[in-house]
PDB file of C-alpha atoms in Angstrom:
ATOM      1  CA  VAL A   1     -13.008  24.284  -4.899  1.00 66.00           C
ATOM      2  CA  GLY A   2     -16.760  24.710  -4.690  1.00 86.00           C
ATOM      3  CA  PHE A   3     -19.364  22.722  -6.535  1.00 92.00           C
ATOM      4  CA  THR A   4     -22.413  24.110  -8.308  1.00 94.00           C
ATOM      5  CA  VAL A   5     -25.730  22.364  -8.861  1.00 95.00           C
ATOM      6  CA  ARG A   6     -26.204  21.174 -12.440  1.00 96.00           C
ATOM      7  CA  SER A   7     -29.602  19.587 -11.812  1.00 96.00           C
ATOM      8  CA  SER A   8     -31.752  18.440  -8.922  1.00 97.00           C
ATOM      9  CA  GLU A   9     -35.042  16.748  -8.148  1.00 97.00           C
ATOM     10  CA  THR A  10     -37.168  15.691  -5.218  1.00 98.00           C
ATOM     11  CA  VAL A  11     -37.815  11.947  -5.375  1.00 97.00           C
ATOM     12  CA  THR A  12     -38.971   8.999  -3.312  1.00 97.00           C
ATOM     13  CA  ILE A  13     -36.428   6.243  -2.675  1.00 97.00           C
ATOM     14  CA  ASN A  14     -37.982   3.071  -1.278  1.00 96.00           C
ATOM     15  CA  GLY A  15     -40.770   5.112   0.289  1.00 95.00           C
ATOM     16  CA  LEU A  16     -38.422   7.743   1.773  1.00 97.00           C
ATOM     17  CA  GLN A  17     -38.356  11.412   0.784  1.00 97.00           C
ATOM     18  CA  ALA A  18     -35.117  12.437  -0.889  1.00 97.00           C
ATOM     19  CA  TRP A  19     -33.492  15.264  -2.788  1.00 98.00           C
ATOM     20  CA  VAL A  20     -30.972  14.221  -5.432  1.00 98.00           C
ATOM     21  CA  GLY A  21     -28.602  16.590  -7.159  1.00 97.00           C
ATOM     22  CA  ILE A  22     -25.781  16.493  -9.675  1.00 98.00           C
ATOM     23  CA  PHE A  23     -22.958  18.900  -8.943  1.00 97.00           C
ATOM     24  CA  ASP A  24     -19.964  20.034 -11.004  1.00 96.00           C
ATOM     25  CA  GLY A  25     -16.784  21.447  -9.530  1.00 94.00           C
ATOM     26  CA  GLY A  26     -13.036  21.519  -9.445  1.00 89.00           C
ATOM     27  CA  ASP A  27     -10.418  23.763 -10.938  1.00 84.00           C
ATOM     28  CA  GLU A  28      -8.400  24.056 -14.129  1.00 83.00           C
ATOM     29  CA  ARG A  29      -6.393  20.953 -13.165  1.00 88.00           C
ATOM     30  CA  ALA A  30      -9.301  18.602 -12.474  1.00 91.00           C
ATOM     31  CA  ARG A  31     -13.066  18.734 -12.973  1.00 94.00           C
ATOM     32  CA  HIS A  32     -15.328  16.396 -11.024  1.00 95.00           C
ATOM     33  CA  THR A  33     -19.009  15.577 -11.006  1.00 96.00           C
ATOM     34  CA  VAL A  34     -20.986  14.308  -8.030  1.00 96.00           C
ATOM     35  CA  ARG A  35     -24.383  12.648  -7.730  1.00 97.00           C
ATOM     36  CA  ALA A  36     -25.556  13.188  -4.145  1.00 97.00           C
ATOM     37  CA  ALA A  37     -28.752  12.157  -2.437  1.00 97.00           C
ATOM     38  CA  PHE A  38     -30.062  13.565   0.823  1.00 97.00           C
ATOM     39  CA  ILE A  39     -32.547  11.046   2.241  1.00 97.00           C
ATOM     40  CA  SER A  40     -34.823  11.686   5.209  1.00 96.00           C
ATOM     41  CA  HIS A  41     -35.416   8.715   7.520  1.00 94.00           C
ATOM     42  CA  THR A  42     -36.449   8.526  11.183  1.00 90.00           C
ATOM     43  CA  GLY A  43     -35.763  12.196  11.800  1.00 92.00           C
ATOM     44  CA  ARG A  44     -32.267  12.015  10.346  1.00 93.00           C
ATOM     45  CA  LEU A  45     -30.842  13.137   7.037  1.00 95.00           C
ATOM     46  CA  TYR A  46     -28.552  10.689   5.261  1.00 96.00           C
ATOM     47  CA  ARG A  47     -26.172  11.782   2.493  1.00 95.00           C
ATOM     48  CA  LEU A  48     -25.018   9.281  -0.124  1.00 95.00           C
ATOM     49  CA  ALA A  49     -22.731  10.460  -2.899  1.00 96.00           C
ATOM     50  CA  GLY A  50     -20.690   9.219  -5.813  1.00 96.00           C
ATOM     51  CA  LEU A  51     -17.803  11.315  -7.157  1.00 94.00           C
ATOM     52  CA  ALA A  52     -15.937  10.845 -10.426  1.00 95.00           C
ATOM     53  CA  PRO A  53     -13.812  12.849 -12.836  1.00 95.00           C
ATOM     54  CA  SER A  54     -16.295  14.680 -15.066  1.00 96.00           C
ATOM     55  CA  ALA A  55     -15.048  12.942 -18.206  1.00 95.00           C
ATOM     56  CA  GLN A  56     -15.870   9.536 -16.665  1.00 96.00           C
ATOM     57  CA  PHE A  57     -19.057  10.442 -14.796  1.00 97.00           C
ATOM     58  CA  GLY A  58     -21.441   9.224 -17.504  1.00 96.00           C
ATOM     59  CA  ARG A  59     -19.829   5.782 -17.438  1.00 97.00           C
ATOM     60  CA  VAL A  60     -20.009   5.335 -13.644  1.00 97.00           C
ATOM     61  CA  ASP A  61     -23.221   7.217 -12.851  1.00 97.00           C
ATOM     62  CA  PRO A  62     -25.413   4.105 -13.299  1.00 97.00           C
ATOM     63  CA  VAL A  63     -23.505   2.524 -10.392  1.00 97.00           C
ATOM     64  CA  PHE A  64     -24.076   5.649  -8.285  1.00 97.00           C
ATOM     65  CA  ARG A  65     -27.798   5.590  -9.143  1.00 97.00           C
ATOM     66  CA  GLN A  66     -28.079   1.927  -8.196  1.00 97.00           C
ATOM     67  CA  ALA A  67     -26.283   2.401  -4.865  1.00 97.00           C
ATOM     68  CA  ILE A  68     -28.396   5.436  -3.948  1.00 97.00           C
ATOM     69  CA  GLY A  69     -31.569   3.640  -5.030  1.00 97.00           C
ATOM     70  CA  SER A  70     -30.782   0.717  -2.736  1.00 96.00           C
ATOM     71  CA  PHE A  71     -31.036   2.841   0.428  1.00 96.00           C
ATOM     72  CA  ARG A  72     -33.863   1.718   2.687  1.00 94.00           C
ATOM     73  CA  GLY A  73     -34.733   1.590   6.333  1.00 90.00           C
ATOM     74  CA  LEU A  74     -34.044  -1.541   8.341  1.00 88.00           C
ATOM     75  CA  SER A  75     -36.563  -3.248  10.539  1.00 87.00           C
ATOM     76  CA  GLN A  76     -35.476  -3.739  14.149  1.00 90.00           C
ATOM     77  CA  ALA A  77     -35.066  -7.470  13.474  1.00 94.00           C
ATOM     78  CA  GLU A  78     -32.756  -6.756  10.494  1.00 91.00           C
ATOM     79  CA  ALA A  79     -30.748  -4.297  12.588  1.00 87.00           C
ATOM     80  CA  ASP A  80     -30.423  -6.846  15.395  1.00 91.00           C
ATOM     81  CA  ARG A  81     -29.089  -9.470  12.941  1.00 93.00           C
ATOM     82  CA  SER A  82     -26.549  -7.153  11.306  1.00 90.00           C
ATOM     83  CA  GLN A  83     -22.887  -7.665  12.040  1.00 88.00           C
ATOM     84  CA  PRO A  84     -20.233  -4.983  11.689  1.00 85.00           C
ATOM     85  CA  ALA A  85     -17.642  -5.419   8.961  1.00 83.00           C
ATOM     86  CA  ARG A  86     -14.249  -6.165  10.474  1.00 85.00           C
ATOM     87  CA  LEU A  87     -10.839  -5.517   9.007  1.00 80.00           C
ATOM     88  CA  ASP A  88      -7.631  -7.140  10.134  1.00 82.00           C
ATOM     89  CA  PHE A  89      -4.252  -5.667   9.281  1.00 80.00           C
ATOM     90  CA  GLN A  90      -1.033  -7.628   9.052  1.00 79.00           C
ATOM     91  CA  THR A  91       2.464  -6.248   8.677  1.00 83.00           C
ATOM     92  CA  ALA A  92       4.426  -7.782   5.820  1.00 82.00           C
ATOM     93  CA  ARG A  93       8.125  -8.161   6.444  1.00 85.00           C
ATOM     94  CA  PRO A  94      10.939  -8.853   3.997  1.00 89.00           C
ATOM     95  CA  GLY A  95      10.844 -12.534   3.056  1.00 85.00           C
ATOM     96  CA  ASP A  96       7.158 -13.037   3.910  1.00 84.00           C
ATOM     97  CA  THR A  97       5.039 -14.875   1.376  1.00 78.00           C
ATOM     98  CA  TRP A  98       1.290 -14.753   0.839  1.00 72.00           C
ATOM     99  CA  GLU A  99       0.968 -18.102   2.636  1.00 72.00           C
ATOM    100  CA  SER A 100       3.119 -17.099   5.614  1.00 68.00           C
TER     101      SER A 100
END
């Protein structure tokens, strides 16, 4: 179900132009609220968003604001030093323990 803009503003996030909006949407079964930022950097547009049930949005929105506010460009040296996050999956079988 579509979302409608509740509020929006043009801001600067760590020196980068951004548009941040709060959107409400859902249906009669579930209402959700989203804080989304669209940040322009190096000719690209990045979207960062936090979604929560509308009744809980006020409690978690400070976390969304902090995450969005932490977006910044990386220097080439920082990018060169970055390492991808790796996940490893294991199949648990009957009788396995945490240690095994």
